[in-house]
Amino acid sequence: MIILKKLTQKLPAYFYAGNRKIWPLAMAISLIGLQNARAQNSQPFGGVVGKTLNDSKEWWPEPHKAPAGAPNVVWIILDDVGFGATSTFGGIIKTPNFDTLANNGLRYTNFHTAGICAPTRSALLTGRNHHYVHEGGFSHVALSAGFPGYDGRIPSDKGTIAEILRENGYNTFAVGKYGLTPDEDATDAGPFDRWPTGKGFDHFFGFLGSATDQYKPDLVEDNAHVTPDGRHLTEQITDKAISYITRQHKVAPDKPFFLYYAPGATHSPHQVAKEWSDLYKGQFDSGWDDFREKVIARQKKLGIIPAYAKLPERNTRIPAWNSLPPAEKKLYARFMEVYAGYLTYTDHEVGRLVNYLKQSGQLDNTLVFVIIGDNGASKEGTVHGVINPKKNSAKLVAEDTYLKTNIQDIDDIGTSQAATNYPLGWAQAANTPFKYWKQDANSEGGTRNPLIVYYPKGIKDKGAIRTQYGHVIDVLPTTLEYLEIKLPEYIRGIKQDTLQGTSLVYSFDHPEAAARHKLQHYYIFGSRSIYKDGWKAEAAHHPDNVEVGDFTAGKNIPDKSFDDDVWELYNLNDDFNERVDLAKKYPEKLKELKAVFEEQARRNNLYPFIDWYDVYQKRIHQNYKN
């Protein structure tokens, strides 16, 4: 109103346009409307408006069009997989379709995520750090807080890849896990501006939360909850993705599409048909220690990791496999059979999508990114694994009772009646050759995930490995540079903030090129780290969520000060999997990096620090109710 008042003070009382009297306030509103039109990238009216149609000339703005021959774009992101799980990156679990994409594309072995689901996805979709886009934790009531870095509401000035590409003539589709809609908005009453369709996607089919039952999902299509049909969710989202593309291609075959394909796999619950899990029957009987040894050997053979690499020590929370009694070995082996079957089944469904694109003649002009996990393998399955959490809670029963019940329920693992997650031993094994797990933003085991880039028309060095440092915020600017599309100055009238990621296109044809992403911070519920030019300083924080859920300590575990956290220092140039702590040897380097972290924390909304103790004690989000 102040702006309006100042504007009207400079205008006459009124004036005439034709035979209509125009008042200053209306004029001001009209001018502001014109500014808004320009802000929305609308072209100024190019016709003529006369008194009648005879002395007027129509004009229509040019519709948004993608550049001629622009490729389709497919982003695939899996969940909770672990660096060393897939055969594509040296693992034992068969992923033949990922193998094919990688063998005809590029494998990035030094790529990173945020360390947990929603933060990674918010960073991926916006090309900006997760606290910077307000997703320091989650958009769930119990895991968000009323601060700029933590409220779980991505601001409109930090547009998504879907909004950007739609502004540039693409159709945009998303299927599977979204995870960025605030709980308060996630009913059929909306509001819908933070649903996928409110963030640039023409169509969405999947679930809004962080996890869901794969046979009875909390399923959404576009802006309404719908009833699932009883099939596995991954099959349903693949069918839906194919249907979206088929329908669009029939009507507008020259119009490119963007597809965000995000299955729930392999986040818990691990649920898959027995035909898939039985493929691995008996293959993990030798246990997680043997698994790690086999995988690191395969990774060296494939050139995925340096030849000098050694395994970190088995985590102290995990027993040696050979120390376990037969009943426990049988139980734990079945957990891994199901997980492996689930991952191979997911690869199969991705293969269905890829085969459809090939058969329909679209694959050669499709740029594909595959991120194998939005964080490291999950440590959320307890020491003994999870089968029926409502029946058998680590917080409610004694450890021996919990284990006995799991052994009795072994046949339920992976079924639609169970909510399966594997035990810690397999999580560390799936993260080979790194230590620690999902949620550990201090560790490569929590934040290092494989990336595949595939584009038949554009990738020349097929099957090659790239070791340049990369982060999930780099995928959006990589996509835009390759498409020769600029970030719009405005999206829907909102002026856009700058991107924070670094394009990886420079590395596509140049394996020897120096990494351009030189600085990156990490923070997840207390654990934190800072990377700069190959050096990394990091601090674990306690209690972590394994300690909070411990059978004995978890009920009364005390809060701990961030000032008590011990910082470690690693030179990743010579020690890529963090085995030799140099903090005492180079205290000045550690001090330097801690100062850089402080600067990044203030710049990116990391304060106030919030940890798992705050979450479990319900100290955040004052609207939270039991």
XYZ file of C-alpha atoms in Angstrom:
626
model
C 0.000 0.000 0.000
C 2.905 2.379 0.653
C 4.104 1.760 -2.900
C 0.611 2.360 -4.231
C 0.276 5.614 -2.259
C 3.583 6.956 -3.568
C 2.624 6.003 -7.103
C -0.823 7.615 -6.974
C 0.559 10.832 -5.544
C 2.349 11.414 -8.860
C -0.775 10.879 -10.978
C -3.635 13.272 -11.849
C -6.949 12.853 -10.091
C -8.139 10.863 -13.046
C -7.753 10.641 -16.793
C -9.635 9.219 -19.739
C -8.868 6.203 -21.871
C -11.395 6.379 -24.670
C -14.600 7.206 -22.877
C -13.614 5.435 -19.643
C -12.513 7.307 -16.538
C -9.363 5.729 -15.026
C -8.503 6.370 -11.378
C -4.897 6.398 -10.092
C -5.355 3.378 -7.842
C -6.526 1.292 -10.768
C -3.592 2.599 -12.774
C -1.173 1.605 -10.048
C -2.641 -1.860 -9.795
C -2.426 -2.148 -13.569
C 1.248 -1.183 -13.527
C 1.988 -3.675 -10.787
C 0.138 -6.303 -12.796
C 2.332 -5.453 -15.779
C 5.427 -5.871 -13.607
C 4.134 -9.227 -12.411
C 3.503 -10.295 -15.998
C 7.073 -9.425 -16.864
C 8.272 -11.204 -13.757
C 6.527 -14.331 -14.990
C 8.532 -14.122 -18.210
C 5.354 -13.169 -20.090
C 6.147 -11.273 -23.242
C 4.723 -7.716 -23.462
C 1.519 -7.631 -25.473
C 2.510 -7.359 -29.111
C -0.842 -6.631 -30.710
C -3.053 -3.600 -31.034
C -6.121 -2.872 -28.926
C -8.516 -0.480 -30.648
C -12.132 0.447 -30.019
C -13.389 -2.281 -32.316
C -12.070 -5.507 -33.714
C -11.564 -3.837 -37.087
C -8.902 -1.510 -35.719
C -7.376 -4.089 -33.375
C -4.775 -6.786 -33.926
C -4.659 -10.062 -32.022
C -1.438 -11.324 -30.475
C -0.536 -14.566 -28.753
C 2.637 -15.236 -26.768
C 4.915 -17.946 -28.029
C 4.349 -21.186 -26.079
C 7.236 -22.653 -24.125
C 9.259 -24.913 -26.390
C 12.278 -27.041 -25.667
C 15.294 -26.667 -27.962
C 14.932 -28.653 -31.182
C 15.982 -32.260 -30.631
C 16.291 -31.778 -26.867
C 16.745 -35.126 -25.126
C 14.327 -36.635 -22.684
C 15.653 -36.735 -19.137
C 15.196 -39.539 -16.603
C 16.406 -39.254 -13.030
C 16.347 -42.521 -11.083
C 17.069 -42.457 -7.360
C 17.028 -45.535 -5.143
C 16.767 -45.577 -1.360
C 19.113 -46.869 1.386
C 21.149 -49.116 -0.931
C 24.789 -48.845 0.161
C 27.899 -48.271 -1.968
C 28.955 -51.923 -2.156
C 25.617 -53.644 -2.743
C 25.127 -53.706 -6.530
C 27.133 -55.777 -8.981
C 27.504 -52.534 -10.943
C 29.859 -51.162 -8.289
C 31.519 -54.397 -7.181
C 28.822 -55.921 -5.023
C 27.514 -59.460 -5.016
C 23.846 -58.606 -5.591
C 22.906 -58.919 -9.266
C 21.792 -55.704 -10.986
C 22.132 -56.513 -14.701
C 20.179 -53.507 -15.947
C 22.300 -51.074 -13.961
C 25.329 -52.957 -15.284
C 24.170 -52.330 -18.855
C 23.559 -48.631 -18.273
C 26.963 -48.232 -16.619
C 28.785 -50.264 -19.250
C 27.397 -47.920 -21.883
C 27.717 -44.783 -19.792
C 29.870 -43.479 -16.960
C 30.350 -44.680 -13.384
C 30.989 -41.915 -10.850
C 32.676 -43.378 -7.782
C 33.246 -40.168 -5.798
C 29.666 -38.916 -5.726
C 27.892 -37.885 -2.522
C 24.462 -37.450 -1.004
C 23.277 -35.611 2.099
C 23.203 -38.750 4.267
C 19.450 -39.257 4.709
C 16.292 -39.331 2.567
C 14.483 -35.971 2.477
C 17.607 -33.799 2.696
C 19.123 -35.624 -0.285
C 15.950 -35.363 -2.347
C 15.447 -31.679 -1.624
C 19.050 -30.987 -2.628
C 18.695 -33.085 -5.779
C 15.480 -31.470 -6.968
C 16.613 -27.890 -6.297
C 20.370 -27.969 -6.960
C 20.930 -26.339 -3.563
C 22.050 -27.553 -0.120
C 19.310 -29.074 1.977
C 19.348 -26.671 4.931
C 19.462 -23.808 2.449
C 16.123 -25.028 1.075
C 14.752 -25.571 4.617
C 15.053 -29.382 4.605
C 17.648 -29.835 7.362
C 15.647 -32.788 8.633
C 12.319 -33.828 7.158
C 8.923 -32.374 6.374
C 7.354 -34.634 9.005
C 5.872 -33.038 12.105
C 8.158 -34.877 14.527
C 11.313 -34.216 12.484
C 10.933 -30.569 11.505
C 11.343 -27.386 13.515
C 10.330 -23.755 13.226
C 13.632 -22.409 11.906
C 14.715 -21.477 8.358
C 16.901 -24.548 7.954
C 14.441 -27.023 9.419
C 10.805 -26.162 8.689
C 10.579 -28.672 5.832
C 9.011 -26.206 3.411
C 11.038 -25.569 0.256
C 10.750 -21.855 -0.623
C 9.326 -20.868 -3.996
C 12.459 -18.918 -4.913
C 14.354 -22.197 -4.962
C 12.602 -23.829 -7.882
C 12.807 -27.520 -8.708
C 14.129 -29.206 -11.817
C 10.511 -29.952 -12.772
C 9.558 -26.274 -12.597
C 12.608 -25.287 -14.621
C 12.094 -27.852 -17.368
C 8.369 -27.210 -17.588
C 9.212 -23.515 -18.147
C 11.358 -24.758 -21.038
C 8.816 -26.892 -22.856
C 9.120 -30.273 -21.137
C 6.373 -32.491 -19.802
C 7.246 -33.497 -16.246
C 6.336 -36.694 -14.426
C 7.208 -38.140 -11.017
C 6.551 -41.626 -9.685
C 7.406 -43.283 -6.386
C 8.707 -41.616 -3.259
C 8.436 -37.848 -2.882
C 9.037 -37.253 0.838
C 8.967 -33.435 0.788
C 5.322 -32.603 1.512
C 4.686 -31.372 5.071
C 2.552 -33.810 7.066
C 0.066 -31.044 7.777
C -0.586 -30.616 4.032
C -0.688 -34.289 3.069
C -4.453 -34.876 3.147
C -6.884 -34.577 0.248
C -7.794 -31.144 1.599
C -4.339 -29.821 0.714
C -3.095 -27.178 0.297
C -1.377 -28.653 -2.734
C 1.390 -26.148 -3.442
C 3.918 -28.406 -1.674
C 2.711 -31.602 -3.338
C 4.693 -32.717 -6.414
C 2.119 -31.133 -8.736
C 2.663 -27.852 -6.891
C 6.414 -28.116 -7.457
C 6.402 -28.430 -11.215
C 5.285 -31.985 -12.004
C 2.428 -32.387 -14.475
C 1.592 -35.778 -12.981
C 2.564 -37.705 -9.860
C 1.899 -41.278 -8.780
C 3.442 -42.549 -5.555
C 3.608 -41.689 -1.864
C 4.280 -38.394 -0.135
C 6.010 -39.716 2.983
C 9.396 -41.278 3.726
C 8.340 -44.938 3.684
C 5.282 -47.014 2.963
C 4.093 -50.604 2.764
C 4.884 -51.882 -0.718
C 1.617 -53.816 -1.042
C -0.653 -51.461 0.886
C 0.967 -48.090 0.157
C -0.351 -44.707 1.197
C -0.866 -44.031 -2.479
C -1.432 -40.704 -4.213
C -2.190 -39.855 -7.817
C -1.852 -36.199 -8.728
C -3.731 -34.369 -5.931
C -5.709 -37.172 -4.307
C -5.168 -40.349 -2.347
C -6.169 -43.456 -4.283
C -6.660 -47.137 -3.540
C -3.709 -49.414 -4.430
C -4.457 -52.455 -6.565
C -2.580 -55.014 -4.435
C 0.442 -55.413 -6.689
C 3.925 -54.458 -5.552
C 4.294 -50.673 -5.617
C 7.422 -50.759 -7.785
C 5.505 -52.567 -10.508
C 2.703 -50.021 -10.238
C 4.985 -46.979 -10.513
C 6.789 -48.479 -13.496
C 3.493 -49.086 -15.276
C 2.374 -45.556 -14.469
C 5.629 -44.017 -15.714
C 5.308 -45.930 -18.981
C 1.673 -44.849 -19.332
C 2.554 -41.169 -18.809
C 5.287 -41.327 -21.446
C 3.131 -43.324 -23.882
C 0.241 -40.892 -23.622
C 2.464 -37.854 -24.084
C 4.423 -39.389 -26.957
C 1.208 -40.207 -28.807
C -0.073 -36.633 -28.646
C 3.229 -34.720 -28.911
C 6.007 -37.030 -30.168
C 8.456 -34.157 -30.584
C 7.991 -32.820 -27.054
C 10.606 -34.066 -24.564
C 9.753 -35.318 -21.104
C 11.391 -35.338 -17.690
C 10.750 -38.373 -15.478
C 11.672 -38.584 -11.797
C 11.587 -42.294 -10.954
C 12.003 -42.919 -7.214
C 11.033 -46.394 -5.987
C 10.725 -47.073 -2.269
C 13.451 -49.689 -2.626
C 15.505 -50.530 -0.748
C 14.177 -48.553 2.201
C 12.351 -50.633 4.764
C 10.004 -52.374 4.704
C 11.938 -54.890 2.612
C 9.054 -56.620 0.855
C 9.358 -58.674 -2.308
C 7.867 -61.808 -3.852
C 9.485 -65.052 -2.751
C 10.573 -65.826 -6.316
C 13.036 -62.937 -6.044
C 14.371 -63.549 -2.558
C 14.748 -67.269 -3.255
C 17.232 -66.402 -6.013
C 19.719 -65.870 -3.203
C 18.875 -68.858 -1.060
C 22.012 -70.001 0.747
C 24.229 -67.348 -0.875
C 24.802 -65.403 2.340
C 25.298 -68.321 4.691
C 28.985 -67.412 4.966
C 27.992 -64.129 6.604
C 28.728 -60.441 6.553
C 32.469 -60.699 7.218
C 32.965 -62.906 4.158
C 30.658 -60.635 2.134
C 32.854 -57.611 2.850
C 36.030 -59.447 1.833
C 34.513 -60.631 -1.450
C 33.107 -57.205 -2.319
C 36.284 -55.223 -1.695
C 38.189 -57.675 -3.910
C 35.611 -57.233 -6.690
C 35.707 -53.439 -6.319
C 39.480 -53.393 -6.747
C 39.254 -55.684 -9.777
C 36.711 -53.387 -11.443
C 38.718 -50.265 -10.589
C 35.884 -48.899 -8.466
C 38.243 -48.234 -5.554
C 42.030 -47.786 -5.261
C 44.208 -50.892 -5.254
C 45.660 -49.894 -1.865
C 42.256 -49.983 -0.160
C 41.759 -51.928 3.062
C 38.579 -52.713 4.944
C 37.814 -50.699 8.062
C 37.487 -52.748 11.220
C 34.141 -54.394 11.812
C 32.030 -52.004 13.868
C 32.087 -52.772 17.588
C 28.294 -53.030 17.612
C 28.437 -55.977 15.204
C 29.436 -59.506 16.300
C 31.839 -61.602 14.256
C 29.821 -63.922 12.039
C 31.678 -67.021 13.182
C 30.805 -66.246 16.797
C 27.056 -66.595 16.159
C 24.986 -69.687 16.961
C 23.363 -71.510 13.989
C 19.842 -70.163 14.624
C 21.052 -66.562 14.463
C 23.107 -67.219 11.332
C 20.036 -68.681 9.636
C 17.924 -65.692 10.713
C 20.394 -63.082 9.566
C 21.135 -64.832 6.267
C 17.418 -64.803 5.436
C 17.290 -61.034 6.049
C 20.001 -60.550 3.430
C 18.380 -62.932 0.939
C 15.251 -60.789 1.050
C 17.181 -57.525 0.760
C 19.160 -58.853 -2.205
C 16.009 -60.095 -3.903
C 14.386 -56.727 -3.343
C 17.315 -54.921 -4.972
C 17.457 -57.291 -7.946
C 13.694 -56.943 -8.403
C 14.054 -53.150 -8.391
C 16.749 -53.399 -11.053
C 14.323 -55.558 -13.068
C 11.629 -52.884 -12.900
C 14.086 -50.190 -13.985
C 14.932 -52.543 -16.849
C 11.270 -52.630 -17.855
C 11.264 -48.845 -18.090
C 14.502 -48.765 -20.081
C 13.311 -51.515 -22.427
C 10.105 -49.590 -23.082
C 12.110 -46.516 -24.038
C 14.275 -48.649 -26.309
C 11.351 -50.392 -28.003
C 9.531 -47.090 -28.514
C 12.601 -45.556 -30.138
C 13.196 -42.983 -27.412
C 16.172 -44.367 -25.489
C 18.900 -43.072 -27.806
C 17.724 -39.534 -27.104
C 17.272 -39.936 -23.346
C 19.746 -38.643 -20.774
C 19.621 -40.943 -17.737
C 21.027 -40.371 -14.252
C 20.909 -43.264 -11.771
C 21.734 -42.473 -8.138
C 22.073 -45.782 -6.315
C 20.837 -44.743 -2.894
C 19.882 -41.421 -1.331
C 22.319 -42.254 1.488
C 24.343 -45.190 2.745
C 22.846 -48.504 3.825
C 20.450 -48.185 6.742
C 21.432 -48.722 10.369
C 17.766 -48.588 11.422
C 17.291 -52.361 11.580
C 18.789 -52.854 15.086
C 21.465 -55.441 15.889
C 19.030 -58.300 15.258
C 16.930 -56.952 12.367
C 13.262 -56.021 12.284
C 10.352 -58.240 11.217
C 7.211 -57.170 13.046
C 7.966 -53.910 14.889
C 4.497 -53.535 16.381
C 4.734 -57.002 17.873
C 8.411 -56.944 18.793
C 9.766 -53.511 19.742
C 13.332 -53.067 20.938
C 12.091 -50.367 23.281
C 9.471 -52.564 24.926
C 10.995 -56.034 25.280
C 14.228 -57.502 26.575
C 16.918 -58.310 24.032
C 16.722 -62.088 24.435
C 12.933 -61.964 24.005
C 13.280 -59.797 20.914
C 15.768 -62.183 19.313
C 13.700 -65.252 20.184
C 10.615 -63.725 18.576
C 12.545 -62.857 15.410
C 13.813 -66.432 15.121
C 10.243 -67.701 15.468
C 8.999 -65.262 12.803
C 11.730 -65.997 10.242
C 9.246 -67.087 7.564
C 7.570 -63.670 7.690
C 10.711 -61.838 6.557
C 10.028 -59.962 3.335
C 6.330 -60.764 3.180
C 3.447 -58.316 2.977
C 2.602 -59.161 6.604
C 5.953 -57.898 7.880
C 7.867 -54.608 7.982
C 11.331 -56.043 7.405
C 14.697 -54.327 7.814
C 18.015 -56.129 7.993
C 20.462 -56.014 10.947
C 23.471 -53.731 11.352
C 25.967 -56.338 10.187
C 24.488 -56.381 6.708
C 24.261 -52.582 6.623
C 28.016 -52.305 7.132
C 28.560 -55.035 4.542
C 26.399 -53.231 1.972
C 28.466 -50.076 2.582
C 31.776 -51.780 1.727
C 34.461 -50.372 1.700
C 33.293 -47.601 4.020
C 32.526 -47.402 7.727
C 29.286 -46.300 9.339
C 25.867 -45.868 7.781
C 22.910 -43.786 6.705
C 22.373 -40.725 8.952
C 26.124 -40.415 9.568
C 26.877 -37.149 7.776
C 30.382 -37.345 9.206
C 31.229 -40.489 7.256
C 31.669 -41.514 3.630
C 29.616 -44.584 4.556
C 26.654 -42.304 5.139
C 27.125 -39.938 2.219
C 28.935 -41.710 -0.627
C 26.687 -43.288 -3.248
C 27.258 -44.535 -6.792
C 26.116 -42.460 -9.776
C 25.585 -43.641 -13.357
C 25.264 -41.200 -16.255
C 23.949 -42.710 -19.494
C 23.288 -40.994 -22.826
C 23.855 -43.039 -25.985
C 24.165 -39.982 -28.237
C 26.470 -38.070 -25.935
C 28.647 -40.348 -23.799
C 31.753 -41.262 -25.791
C 33.872 -42.988 -23.131
C 31.425 -45.815 -22.593
C 31.958 -47.980 -19.521
C 34.534 -45.635 -18.032
C 34.968 -44.557 -14.426
C 35.031 -40.971 -13.199
C 36.582 -40.086 -9.851
C 35.876 -36.346 -9.710
C 34.236 -35.233 -6.470
C 30.529 -34.676 -6.892
C 27.450 -34.043 -4.790
C 23.740 -34.469 -5.296
C 23.315 -30.703 -5.803
C 25.408 -31.107 -8.978
C 22.853 -33.179 -10.916
C 20.509 -30.273 -11.671
C 23.170 -27.919 -13.068
C 24.682 -30.866 -14.976
C 21.315 -31.519 -16.577
C 20.736 -27.871 -17.463
C 24.193 -27.413 -18.979
C 23.872 -30.514 -21.089
C 20.439 -29.419 -22.310
C 21.767 -25.890 -22.908
C 18.995 -24.497 -20.720
C 19.531 -21.586 -18.365
C 17.991 -21.251 -14.931
C 14.951 -18.987 -15.408
C 15.191 -15.614 -13.726
C 11.576 -16.015 -12.626
C 9.332 -19.034 -12.089
C 5.622 -18.255 -11.700
C 6.430 -14.669 -10.846
C 9.016 -15.521 -8.189
C 12.579 -14.342 -8.729
C 14.873 -17.339 -8.414
C 17.836 -17.729 -6.104
C 21.148 -18.910 -7.529
C 22.093 -22.577 -7.729
C 24.774 -24.011 -5.449
C 25.739 -27.115 -7.391
C 28.571 -27.541 -9.894
C 27.940 -29.081 -13.292
C 29.740 -32.359 -13.996
C 29.587 -31.979 -17.770
C 33.276 -30.983 -17.831
C 34.147 -34.528 -16.743
C 32.064 -36.409 -19.342
C 34.806 -36.422 -21.985
C 37.770 -35.667 -19.736
C 38.631 -38.319 -17.148
C 41.784 -36.433 -16.169
C 40.006 -33.116 -15.458
C 40.463 -31.717 -11.969
C 37.353 -31.759 -9.812
C 35.485 -28.453 -9.795
C 33.310 -29.140 -6.747
C 35.886 -28.285 -4.110
C 33.884 -27.434 -0.974
C 30.950 -29.245 0.631
C 29.462 -29.345 4.113
C 27.277 -32.050 5.693
C 24.982 -32.089 8.721
C 22.353 -34.627 9.800
C 20.918 -34.490 13.338
C 24.267 -33.779 15.004
C 26.768 -35.631 12.843
C 28.664 -33.229 10.610
C 31.652 -32.757 8.340
C 33.335 -30.394 5.931
C 35.152 -31.323 2.721
C 37.618 -28.992 1.034
C 40.089 -29.794 -1.729
C 40.454 -33.445 -0.769
C 40.665 -32.891 2.985
C 37.822 -33.693 5.315
C 37.126 -32.827 8.946
C 34.288 -34.651 10.650
C 32.582 -35.158 13.986
C 30.179 -37.871 15.082
C 27.566 -36.845 17.632
C 25.932 -38.834 20.380
C 23.459 -40.167 21.089
C 22.830 -41.349 17.548
C 19.643 -43.174 16.718
C 21.167 -46.626 17.264
C 22.051 -45.641 20.822
C 18.630 -44.118 21.413
C 17.047 -47.400 20.309
C 19.472 -49.629 22.239
C 17.826 -52.330 24.351
C 19.522 -51.260 27.573
C 20.813 -47.710 27.194
C 18.135 -46.280 24.926
C 15.529 -45.657 27.594
C 17.646 -43.365 29.729
C 20.495 -42.228 27.512
C 21.592 -38.666 28.385
C 21.896 -35.715 26.070
C 25.466 -34.730 25.159
C 26.965 -31.367 24.307
C 28.138 -30.573 20.790
C 31.259 -29.135 22.423
C 32.182 -32.639 23.570
C 32.216 -34.069 20.053
C 35.601 -35.285 18.855
C 36.696 -34.007 15.455
C 38.707 -36.228 13.129
C 40.758 -35.275 10.075
C 41.343 -37.254 6.881
C 43.217 -36.697 3.642
C 40.862 -38.376 1.170
C 43.418 -37.980 -1.608
C 45.476 -40.745 0.018
C 42.899 -42.315 2.347
C 39.599 -42.399 0.514
C 37.724 -44.498 3.106
C 38.856 -42.663 6.241
C 41.122 -45.129 7.992
C 43.923 -42.832 9.284
C 42.876 -39.957 11.549
C 45.341 -37.038 11.110
C 43.766 -34.654 13.636
C 46.661 -34.824 16.075
C 49.271 -34.683 13.342
C 47.829 -31.607 11.623
C 45.949 -29.550 14.238
C 46.209 -26.341 12.206
C 44.577 -28.003 9.211
C 41.776 -29.213 11.433
C 41.341 -25.725 12.873
C 41.189 -24.277 9.362
C 38.502 -26.719 8.246
C 36.411 -26.219 11.372
C 36.412 -22.485 10.639
C 35.236 -23.230 7.083
C 32.467 -25.406 8.472
C 31.369 -22.568 10.777
C 31.172 -20.211 7.813
C 29.137 -22.722 5.787
C 26.846 -23.430 8.738
C 25.903 -19.763 9.080
C 25.529 -19.251 5.350
C 23.300 -22.312 4.851
C 20.919 -22.180 7.873
C 22.463 -25.075 9.834
C 21.883 -23.300 13.146
C 20.470 -24.046 15.605
C 21.963 -27.536 15.743
C 19.230 -30.140 16.257
C 20.081 -33.755 17.125
C 18.368 -37.106 17.656
C 17.988 -36.414 21.374
C 15.899 -33.358 20.526
C 13.771 -35.487 18.192
C 13.173 -38.367 20.596
C 12.484 -36.029 23.505
C 9.993 -34.119 21.298
C 11.732 -30.825 21.902
C 10.989 -29.532 18.390
C 7.860 -28.634 16.428
C 5.643 -27.361 19.185
C 2.530 -28.360 17.265
C 3.526 -32.001 17.617
C 0.946 -34.178 19.379
C 1.181 -37.785 20.451
